[in-house]
Short mmCIF file of C-alpha atoms and ligand atoms in Angstrom, two decimals:
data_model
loop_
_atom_site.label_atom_id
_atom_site.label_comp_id
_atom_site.label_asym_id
_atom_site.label_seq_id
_atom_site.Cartn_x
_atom_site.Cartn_y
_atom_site.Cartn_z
CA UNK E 52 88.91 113.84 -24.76
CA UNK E 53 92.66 113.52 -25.09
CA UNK E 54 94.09 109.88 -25.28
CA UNK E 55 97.18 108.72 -23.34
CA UNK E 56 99.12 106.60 -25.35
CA UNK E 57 98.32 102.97 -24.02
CA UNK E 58 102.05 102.63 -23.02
CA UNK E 59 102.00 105.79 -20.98
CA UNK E 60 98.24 104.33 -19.70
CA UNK E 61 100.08 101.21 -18.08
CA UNK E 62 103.32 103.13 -16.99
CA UNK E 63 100.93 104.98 -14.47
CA UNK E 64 98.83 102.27 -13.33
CA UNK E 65 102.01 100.36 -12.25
CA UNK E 66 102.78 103.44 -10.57
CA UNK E 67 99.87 103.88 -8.81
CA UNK E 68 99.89 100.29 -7.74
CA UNK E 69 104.31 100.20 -6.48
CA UNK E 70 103.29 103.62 -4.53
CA UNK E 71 100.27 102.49 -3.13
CA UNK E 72 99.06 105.94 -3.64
CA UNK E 73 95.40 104.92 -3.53
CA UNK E 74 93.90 107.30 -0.46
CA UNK E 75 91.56 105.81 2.49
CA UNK E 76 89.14 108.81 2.71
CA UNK E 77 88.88 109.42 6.98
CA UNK E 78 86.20 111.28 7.64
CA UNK E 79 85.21 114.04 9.83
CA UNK E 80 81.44 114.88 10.56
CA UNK E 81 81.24 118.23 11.33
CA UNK E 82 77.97 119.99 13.56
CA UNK E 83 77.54 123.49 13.72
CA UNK E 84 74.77 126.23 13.54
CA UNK E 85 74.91 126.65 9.41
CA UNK E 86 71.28 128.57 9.29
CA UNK E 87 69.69 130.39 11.42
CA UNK E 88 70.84 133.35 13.35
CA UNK E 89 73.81 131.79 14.20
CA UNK E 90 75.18 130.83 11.11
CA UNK E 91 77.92 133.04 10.53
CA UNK E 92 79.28 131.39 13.66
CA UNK E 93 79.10 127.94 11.66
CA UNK E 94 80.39 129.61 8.51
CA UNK E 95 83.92 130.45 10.79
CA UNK E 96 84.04 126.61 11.39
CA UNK E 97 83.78 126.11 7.87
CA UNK E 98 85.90 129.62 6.96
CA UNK E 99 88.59 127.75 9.45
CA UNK E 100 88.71 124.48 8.10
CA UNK E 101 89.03 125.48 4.19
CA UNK E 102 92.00 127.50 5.49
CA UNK E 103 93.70 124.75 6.86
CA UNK E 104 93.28 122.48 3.87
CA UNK E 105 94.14 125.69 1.33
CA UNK E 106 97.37 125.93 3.78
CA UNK E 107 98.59 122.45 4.16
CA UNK E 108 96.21 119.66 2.24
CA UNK E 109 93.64 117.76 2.35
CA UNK E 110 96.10 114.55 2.66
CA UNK E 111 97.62 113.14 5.69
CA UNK E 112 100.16 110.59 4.66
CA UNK E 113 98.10 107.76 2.24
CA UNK E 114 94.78 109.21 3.71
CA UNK E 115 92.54 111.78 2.28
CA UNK E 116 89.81 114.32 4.64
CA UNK E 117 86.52 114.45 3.60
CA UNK E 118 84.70 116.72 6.23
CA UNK E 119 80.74 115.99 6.65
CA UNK E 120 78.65 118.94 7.87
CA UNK E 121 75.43 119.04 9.95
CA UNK E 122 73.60 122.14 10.72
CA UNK E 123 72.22 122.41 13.82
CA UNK E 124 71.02 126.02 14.02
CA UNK E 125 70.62 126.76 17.87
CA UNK E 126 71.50 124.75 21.20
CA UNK E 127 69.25 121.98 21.19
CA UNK E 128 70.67 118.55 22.63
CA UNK E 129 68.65 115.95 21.73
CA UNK E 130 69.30 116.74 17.63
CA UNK E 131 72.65 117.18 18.44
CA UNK E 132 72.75 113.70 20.24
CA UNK E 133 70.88 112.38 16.64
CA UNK E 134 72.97 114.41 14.78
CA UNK E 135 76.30 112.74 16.45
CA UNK E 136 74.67 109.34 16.59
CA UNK E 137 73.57 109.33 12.94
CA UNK E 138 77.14 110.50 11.71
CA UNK E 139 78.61 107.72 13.37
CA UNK E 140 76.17 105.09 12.48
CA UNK E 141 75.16 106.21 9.17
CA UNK E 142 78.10 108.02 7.61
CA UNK E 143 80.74 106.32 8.70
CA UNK E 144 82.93 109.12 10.20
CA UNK E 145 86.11 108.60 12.27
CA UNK E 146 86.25 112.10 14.07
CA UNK E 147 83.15 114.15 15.58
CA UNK E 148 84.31 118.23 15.51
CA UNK E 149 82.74 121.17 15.66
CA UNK E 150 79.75 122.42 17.84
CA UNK E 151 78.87 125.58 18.97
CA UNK E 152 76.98 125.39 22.10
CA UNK E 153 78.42 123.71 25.65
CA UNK E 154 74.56 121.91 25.97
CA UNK E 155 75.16 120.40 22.32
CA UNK E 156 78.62 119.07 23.70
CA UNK E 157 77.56 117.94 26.72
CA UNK E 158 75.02 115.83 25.18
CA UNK E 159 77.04 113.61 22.50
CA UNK E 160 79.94 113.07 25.13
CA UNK E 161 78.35 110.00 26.55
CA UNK E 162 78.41 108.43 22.97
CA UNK E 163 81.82 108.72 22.32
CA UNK E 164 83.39 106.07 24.32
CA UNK E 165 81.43 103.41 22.67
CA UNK E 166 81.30 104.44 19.29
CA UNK E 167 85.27 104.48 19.27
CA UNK E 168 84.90 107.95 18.26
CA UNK E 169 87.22 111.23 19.26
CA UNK E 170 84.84 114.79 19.93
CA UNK E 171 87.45 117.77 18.94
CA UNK E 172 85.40 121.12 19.99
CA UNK E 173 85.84 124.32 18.11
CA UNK E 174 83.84 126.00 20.18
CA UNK E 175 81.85 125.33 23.30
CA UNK E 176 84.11 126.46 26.15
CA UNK E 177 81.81 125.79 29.51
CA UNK E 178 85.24 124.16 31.43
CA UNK E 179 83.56 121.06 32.93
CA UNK E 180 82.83 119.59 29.63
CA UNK E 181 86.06 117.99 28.86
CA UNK E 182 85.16 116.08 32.02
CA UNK E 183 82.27 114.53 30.63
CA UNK E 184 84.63 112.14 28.58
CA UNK E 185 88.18 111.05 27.75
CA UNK E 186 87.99 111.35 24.08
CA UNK E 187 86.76 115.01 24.31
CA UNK E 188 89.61 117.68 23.17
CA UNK E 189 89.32 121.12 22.97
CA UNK E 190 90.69 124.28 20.43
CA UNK E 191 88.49 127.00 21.77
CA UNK E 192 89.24 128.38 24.92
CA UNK E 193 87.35 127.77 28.13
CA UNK E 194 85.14 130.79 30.06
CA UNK E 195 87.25 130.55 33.71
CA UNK E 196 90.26 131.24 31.41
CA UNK E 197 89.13 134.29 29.58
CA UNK E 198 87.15 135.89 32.60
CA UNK E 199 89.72 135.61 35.28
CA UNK E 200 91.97 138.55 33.40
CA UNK E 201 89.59 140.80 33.24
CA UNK E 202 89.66 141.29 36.83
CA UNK E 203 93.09 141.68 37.43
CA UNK E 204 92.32 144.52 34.52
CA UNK E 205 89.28 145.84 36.59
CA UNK E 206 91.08 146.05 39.58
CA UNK E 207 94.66 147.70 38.20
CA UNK E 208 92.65 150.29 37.03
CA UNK E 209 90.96 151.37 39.76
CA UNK E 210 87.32 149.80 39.88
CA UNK E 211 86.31 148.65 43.50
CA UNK E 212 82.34 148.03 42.65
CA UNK E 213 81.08 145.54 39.84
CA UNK E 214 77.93 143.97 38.15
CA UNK E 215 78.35 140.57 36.66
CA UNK E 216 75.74 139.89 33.93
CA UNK E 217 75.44 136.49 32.53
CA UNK E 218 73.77 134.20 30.50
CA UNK E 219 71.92 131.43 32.68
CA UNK E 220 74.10 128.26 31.22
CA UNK E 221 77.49 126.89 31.69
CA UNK E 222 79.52 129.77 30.27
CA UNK E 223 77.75 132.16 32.00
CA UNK E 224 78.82 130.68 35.48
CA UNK E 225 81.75 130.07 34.33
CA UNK E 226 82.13 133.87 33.83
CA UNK E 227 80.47 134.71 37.08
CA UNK E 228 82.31 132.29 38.94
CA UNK E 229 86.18 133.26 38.16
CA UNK E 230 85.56 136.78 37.36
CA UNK E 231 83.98 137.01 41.10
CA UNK E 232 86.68 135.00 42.53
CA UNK E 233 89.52 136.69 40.74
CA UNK E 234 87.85 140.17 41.70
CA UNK E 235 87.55 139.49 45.38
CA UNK E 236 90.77 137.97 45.83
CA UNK E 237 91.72 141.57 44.63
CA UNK E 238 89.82 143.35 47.23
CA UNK E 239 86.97 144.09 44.97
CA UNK E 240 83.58 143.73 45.66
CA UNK E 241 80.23 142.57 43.50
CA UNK E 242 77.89 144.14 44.12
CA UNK E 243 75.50 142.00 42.50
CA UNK E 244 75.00 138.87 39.71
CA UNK E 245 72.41 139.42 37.35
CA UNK E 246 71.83 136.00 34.99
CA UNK E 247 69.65 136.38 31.93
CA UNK E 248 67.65 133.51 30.40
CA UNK E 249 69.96 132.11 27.49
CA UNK E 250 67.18 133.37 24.93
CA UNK E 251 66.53 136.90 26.20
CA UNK E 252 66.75 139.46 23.73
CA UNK E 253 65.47 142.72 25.54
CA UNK E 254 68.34 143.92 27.71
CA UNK E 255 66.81 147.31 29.01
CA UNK E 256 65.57 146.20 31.98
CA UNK E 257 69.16 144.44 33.31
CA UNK E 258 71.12 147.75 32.18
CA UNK E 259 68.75 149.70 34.03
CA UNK E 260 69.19 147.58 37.50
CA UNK E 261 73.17 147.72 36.60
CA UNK E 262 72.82 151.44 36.66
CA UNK E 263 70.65 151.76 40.14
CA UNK E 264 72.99 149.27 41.39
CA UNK E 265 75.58 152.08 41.68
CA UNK E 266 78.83 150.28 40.71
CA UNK E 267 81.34 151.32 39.17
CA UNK E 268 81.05 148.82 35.90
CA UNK E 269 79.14 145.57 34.76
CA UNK E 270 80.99 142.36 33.15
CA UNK E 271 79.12 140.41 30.75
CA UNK E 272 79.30 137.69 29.61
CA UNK E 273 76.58 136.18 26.91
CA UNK E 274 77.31 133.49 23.44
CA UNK E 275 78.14 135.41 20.40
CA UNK E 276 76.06 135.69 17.71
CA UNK E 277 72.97 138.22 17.67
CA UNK E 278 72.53 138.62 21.64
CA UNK E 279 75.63 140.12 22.28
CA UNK E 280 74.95 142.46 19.73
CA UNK E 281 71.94 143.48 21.08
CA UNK E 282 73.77 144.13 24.58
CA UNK E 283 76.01 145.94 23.54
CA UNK E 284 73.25 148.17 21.77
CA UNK E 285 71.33 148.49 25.16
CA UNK E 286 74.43 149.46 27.35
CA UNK E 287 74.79 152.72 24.52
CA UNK E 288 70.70 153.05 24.81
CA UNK E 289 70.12 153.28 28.26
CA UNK E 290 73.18 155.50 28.98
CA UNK E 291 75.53 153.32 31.36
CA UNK E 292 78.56 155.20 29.87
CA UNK E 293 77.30 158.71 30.56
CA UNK E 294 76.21 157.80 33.68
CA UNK E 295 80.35 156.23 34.17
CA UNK E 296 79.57 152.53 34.41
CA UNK E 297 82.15 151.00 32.24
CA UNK E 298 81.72 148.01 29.98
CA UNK E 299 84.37 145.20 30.78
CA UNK E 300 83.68 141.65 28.86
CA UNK E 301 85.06 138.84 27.57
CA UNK E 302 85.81 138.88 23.73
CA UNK E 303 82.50 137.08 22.74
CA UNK E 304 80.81 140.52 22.98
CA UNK E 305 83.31 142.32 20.65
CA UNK E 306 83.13 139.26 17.86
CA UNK E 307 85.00 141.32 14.85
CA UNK E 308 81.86 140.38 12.57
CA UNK E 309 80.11 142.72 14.64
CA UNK E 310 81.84 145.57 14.84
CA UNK E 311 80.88 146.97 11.52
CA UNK E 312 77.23 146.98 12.79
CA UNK E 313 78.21 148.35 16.24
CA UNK E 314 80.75 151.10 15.21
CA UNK E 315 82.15 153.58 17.39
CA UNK E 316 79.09 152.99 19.73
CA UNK E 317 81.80 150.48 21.45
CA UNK E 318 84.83 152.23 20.71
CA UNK E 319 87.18 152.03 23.58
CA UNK E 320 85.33 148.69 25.11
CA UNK E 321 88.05 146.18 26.81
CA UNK E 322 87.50 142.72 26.11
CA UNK E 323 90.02 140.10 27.33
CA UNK E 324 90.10 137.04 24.76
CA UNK E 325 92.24 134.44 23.31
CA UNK E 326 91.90 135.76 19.49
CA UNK E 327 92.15 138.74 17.79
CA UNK E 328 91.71 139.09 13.80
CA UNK E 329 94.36 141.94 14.27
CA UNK E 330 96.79 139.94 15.95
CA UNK E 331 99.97 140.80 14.54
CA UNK E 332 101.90 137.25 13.55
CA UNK E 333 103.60 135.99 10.14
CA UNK E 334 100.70 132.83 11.13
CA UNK E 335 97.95 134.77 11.22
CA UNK E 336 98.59 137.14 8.49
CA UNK E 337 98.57 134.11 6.34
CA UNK E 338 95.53 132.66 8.20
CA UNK E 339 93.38 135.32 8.16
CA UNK E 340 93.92 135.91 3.96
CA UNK E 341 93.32 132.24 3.72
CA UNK E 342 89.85 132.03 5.95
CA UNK E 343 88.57 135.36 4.55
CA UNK E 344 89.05 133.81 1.24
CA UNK E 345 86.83 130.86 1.92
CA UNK E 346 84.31 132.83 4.20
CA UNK E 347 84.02 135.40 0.51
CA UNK E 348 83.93 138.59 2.98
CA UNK E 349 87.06 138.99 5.53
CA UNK E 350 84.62 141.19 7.10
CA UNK E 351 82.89 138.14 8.84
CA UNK E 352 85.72 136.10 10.27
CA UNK E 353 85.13 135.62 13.97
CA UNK E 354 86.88 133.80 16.63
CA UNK E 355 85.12 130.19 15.91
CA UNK E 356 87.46 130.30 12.57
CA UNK E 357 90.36 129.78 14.53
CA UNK E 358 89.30 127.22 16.87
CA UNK E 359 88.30 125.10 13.54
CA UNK E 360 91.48 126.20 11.83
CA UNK E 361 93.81 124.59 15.11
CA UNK E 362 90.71 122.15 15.44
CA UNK E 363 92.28 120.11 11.73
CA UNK E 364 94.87 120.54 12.91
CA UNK E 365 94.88 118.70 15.89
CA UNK E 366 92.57 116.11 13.63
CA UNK E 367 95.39 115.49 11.18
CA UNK E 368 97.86 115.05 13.83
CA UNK E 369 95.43 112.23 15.01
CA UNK E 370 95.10 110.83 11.87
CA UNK E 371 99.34 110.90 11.60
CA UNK E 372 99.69 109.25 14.90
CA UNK E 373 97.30 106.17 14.42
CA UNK E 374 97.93 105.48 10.55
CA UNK E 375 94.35 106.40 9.88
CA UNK E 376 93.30 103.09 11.70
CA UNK E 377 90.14 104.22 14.35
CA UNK E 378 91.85 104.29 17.73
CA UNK E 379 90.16 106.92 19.75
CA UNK E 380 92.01 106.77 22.68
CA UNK E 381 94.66 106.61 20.96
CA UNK E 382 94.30 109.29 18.63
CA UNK E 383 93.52 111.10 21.69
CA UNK E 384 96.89 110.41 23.86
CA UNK E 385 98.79 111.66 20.01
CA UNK E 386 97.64 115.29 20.88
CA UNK E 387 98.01 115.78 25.11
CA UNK E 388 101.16 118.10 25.25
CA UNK E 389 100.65 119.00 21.38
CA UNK E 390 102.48 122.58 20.89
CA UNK E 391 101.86 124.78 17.77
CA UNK E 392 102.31 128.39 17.32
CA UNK E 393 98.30 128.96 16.10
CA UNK E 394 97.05 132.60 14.55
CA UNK E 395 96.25 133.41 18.15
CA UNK E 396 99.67 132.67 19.49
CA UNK E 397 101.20 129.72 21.34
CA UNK E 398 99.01 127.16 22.04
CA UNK E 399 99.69 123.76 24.52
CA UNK E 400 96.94 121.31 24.57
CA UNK E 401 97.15 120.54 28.61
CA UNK E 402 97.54 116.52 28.86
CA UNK E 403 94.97 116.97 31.57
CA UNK E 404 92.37 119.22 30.70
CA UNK E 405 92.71 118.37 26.97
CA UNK E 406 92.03 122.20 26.78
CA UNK E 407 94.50 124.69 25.37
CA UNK E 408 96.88 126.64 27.54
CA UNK E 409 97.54 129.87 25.58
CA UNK E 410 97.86 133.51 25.55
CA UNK E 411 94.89 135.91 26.74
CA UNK E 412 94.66 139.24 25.61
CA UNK E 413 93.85 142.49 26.87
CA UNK E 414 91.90 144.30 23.66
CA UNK E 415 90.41 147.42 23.42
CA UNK E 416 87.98 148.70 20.74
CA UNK E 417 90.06 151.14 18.70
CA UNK E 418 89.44 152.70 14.77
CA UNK E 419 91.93 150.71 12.07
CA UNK E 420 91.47 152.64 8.71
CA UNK E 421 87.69 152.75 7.54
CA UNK E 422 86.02 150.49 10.31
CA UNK E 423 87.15 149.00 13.81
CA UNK E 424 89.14 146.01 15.37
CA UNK E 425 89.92 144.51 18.46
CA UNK E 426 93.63 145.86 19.33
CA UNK E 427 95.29 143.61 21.94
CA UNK E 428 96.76 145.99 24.69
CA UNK E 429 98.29 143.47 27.23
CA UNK E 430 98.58 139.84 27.37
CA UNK E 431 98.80 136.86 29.57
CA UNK E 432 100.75 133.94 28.50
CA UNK E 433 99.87 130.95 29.21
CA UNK E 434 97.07 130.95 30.76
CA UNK E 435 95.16 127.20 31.41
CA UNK E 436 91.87 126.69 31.68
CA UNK E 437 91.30 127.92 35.31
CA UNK E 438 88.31 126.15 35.62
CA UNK E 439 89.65 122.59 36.37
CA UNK E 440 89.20 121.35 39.51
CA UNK E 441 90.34 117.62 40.12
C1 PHB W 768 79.05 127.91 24.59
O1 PHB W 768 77.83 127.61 24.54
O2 PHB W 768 79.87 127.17 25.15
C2 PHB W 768 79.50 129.20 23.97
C3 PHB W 768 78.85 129.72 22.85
C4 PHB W 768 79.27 130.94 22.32
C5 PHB W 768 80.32 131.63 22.89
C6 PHB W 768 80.98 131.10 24.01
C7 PHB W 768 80.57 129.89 24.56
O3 PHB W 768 80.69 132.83 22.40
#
């Protein structure tokens, strides 16, 4: 062990002490699917938030982050409701963040009010849930707000006749809801809406009605992770592009982690989304060499690595605005009309939804040297989340 000179010993305490550098750790409990077959979903959060601390500290003025994870593997709301409750209680934690799944959200908002406690989601986009409470703020995106694009899309090029195939939960009628809206209003017609039990896993049978359905294509909609890979699959299977229905979906289907596995099986797919991995910005060049150094494999960064990447940062601007003292509501008020320019582009937290107000993209599937990425062909800026309804 090297000795400091007792001199030099005493010159630094009194340092220490005229600063007042000693940190207040604030922390942040963090719930996401860490096992399981979600878990490279949760790994993003992580991916996301070790990126933002690489990129700007782990400090926010005289307080230091410590961020508290809880693995919760697949939607289930009463652990998530323990989960939340037991962070608070038990560990102390100024900030809840994180969760995957819109049931998992929906059940710790009625805890937040009285535990003094702000919810910031990286994730779970069903629109109504930033309804369910004040303190709620969210960095994803909402459903309403990626689906409504992608049927101006359908309907500029030419499809009259469309499928909607969803997952039975709030996302999934999200989906339905403002793609069929935004497709009627258009003069299109659907010709049908399939919903699928949240757990299915066999998709022949629903590709097989989409094809005797005769329209022209389906949208889907269904929580990434290993479903949508499985859809995909079962659209190539059962022949739905030879027989000229095409595939239209929101960017949950596409998730870049999967497109090694799916390969040119979905080449040429359009997606519209709020996040590419291949969007082409100074921010997310340096984001996504960050995130796919803490994730080990750049391979498996995903959307949900954004959303906790913009996520601290809306935390830290919390922590800025109320000294690091616990004022939820307050903390909350710091970040309505927030503007950054995030990896995915510019982003507004709306002062009223407490959801962003960003770009969506139009992506298609295309080759990018050995393997495949979501290349954004059109965009539309600012779009809110057009689910809110007063
Ligand atoms: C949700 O449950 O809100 C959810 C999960 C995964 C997604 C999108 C939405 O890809």
């Amino acid at each position: 062990m090297t000795r400091l000179p007792l001199g030099l010993l005493a010159a630094s305490a009194l340092a220490l002490l005229t600063t007042g550098a000693i940190a207040d750790t604030i922390k942040v409990g963090v719930i996401g699917p860490f096992s399981g077959p979600f878990a490279n979903q949760g790994r993003n959060f992580q991916a996301g938030i070790d990126a933002w601390m690489a990129l700007n500290g782990q400090a926010v003025g005289d307080d230091e982050i410590e961020v508290v994870y809880r693995d919760l593997p697949a939607a289930d709301p009463a652990r998530a409701r323990t989960l939340a409750q037991e962070l608070v209680v038990s560990d102390g934690v100024q900030y809840l963040a994180g969760v995957y799944f819109t049931p998992d959200a929906l059940a710790i908002a009625p805890l937040l009010e009285e535990a003094n406690t702000p919810l910031v989601i990286f994730n779970a986009a069903t629109s109504a849930i930033t309804k369910q409470s004040p303190l709620i703020v969210r960095t994803s995106f909402t459903l309403p707000q990626t689906s409504a694009p992608m049927a101006a899309v359908a309907a500029e090029r030419g499809l009259k006749r469309v499928v909607t195939v969803v997952s039975d939960y709030g996302p999934g009628a999200d989906a339905e809801g403002a793609f069929s809206t935004a497709f009627e209003a258009k003069g299109g017609q659907i010709v049908e809406k399939i919903r699928m039990p949240l757990a299915a896993n066999d998709f022949s049978p629903i590709m097989q009605r989409v094809r005797a359905s005769g329209a022209d294509a389906l949208f889907a909609f269904l929580p990434s992770g290993p479903p949508t890979l499985a859809f995909a699959r079962a659209y190539n299977d059962n022949g739905l592009k030879g027989a000229g229905v095409t595939f239209l979906s929101t960017g949950d289907l596409t998730q870049e982690s999967d497109l090694p596995a799916l390969g040119a099986s979905v080449e040429g797919f359009l997606t519209t989304f709020h996040y590419s991995v291949a969007h082409d910005s100074p921010e997310n060049k340096s984001f996504v060499e960050a995130a796919g150094k803490a994730i080990g494999d750049p391979k498996l960064l995903t959307f949900p690595a954004v959303g906790a990447f913009d996520g601290m940062r809306v935390i830290a601007k919390m922590i800025e605005a109320t000294g690091g003292e616990q004022d939820a509501a307050a903390a909350v008020e710091a970040v309505k009309g927030m503007r950054f320019e995030s990896p995915r582009g510019p982003v507004t937290i709306d002062p009223e939804t407490r959801s962003p107000t960003q770009t969506i993209y139009l992506r298609e599937v295309a080759k990018a040297g050995d393997g495949f990425e979501n290349r954004e062909i059109q965009s539309f800026a600012d779009t809110p989340d057009l689910g809110w309804t007063k």
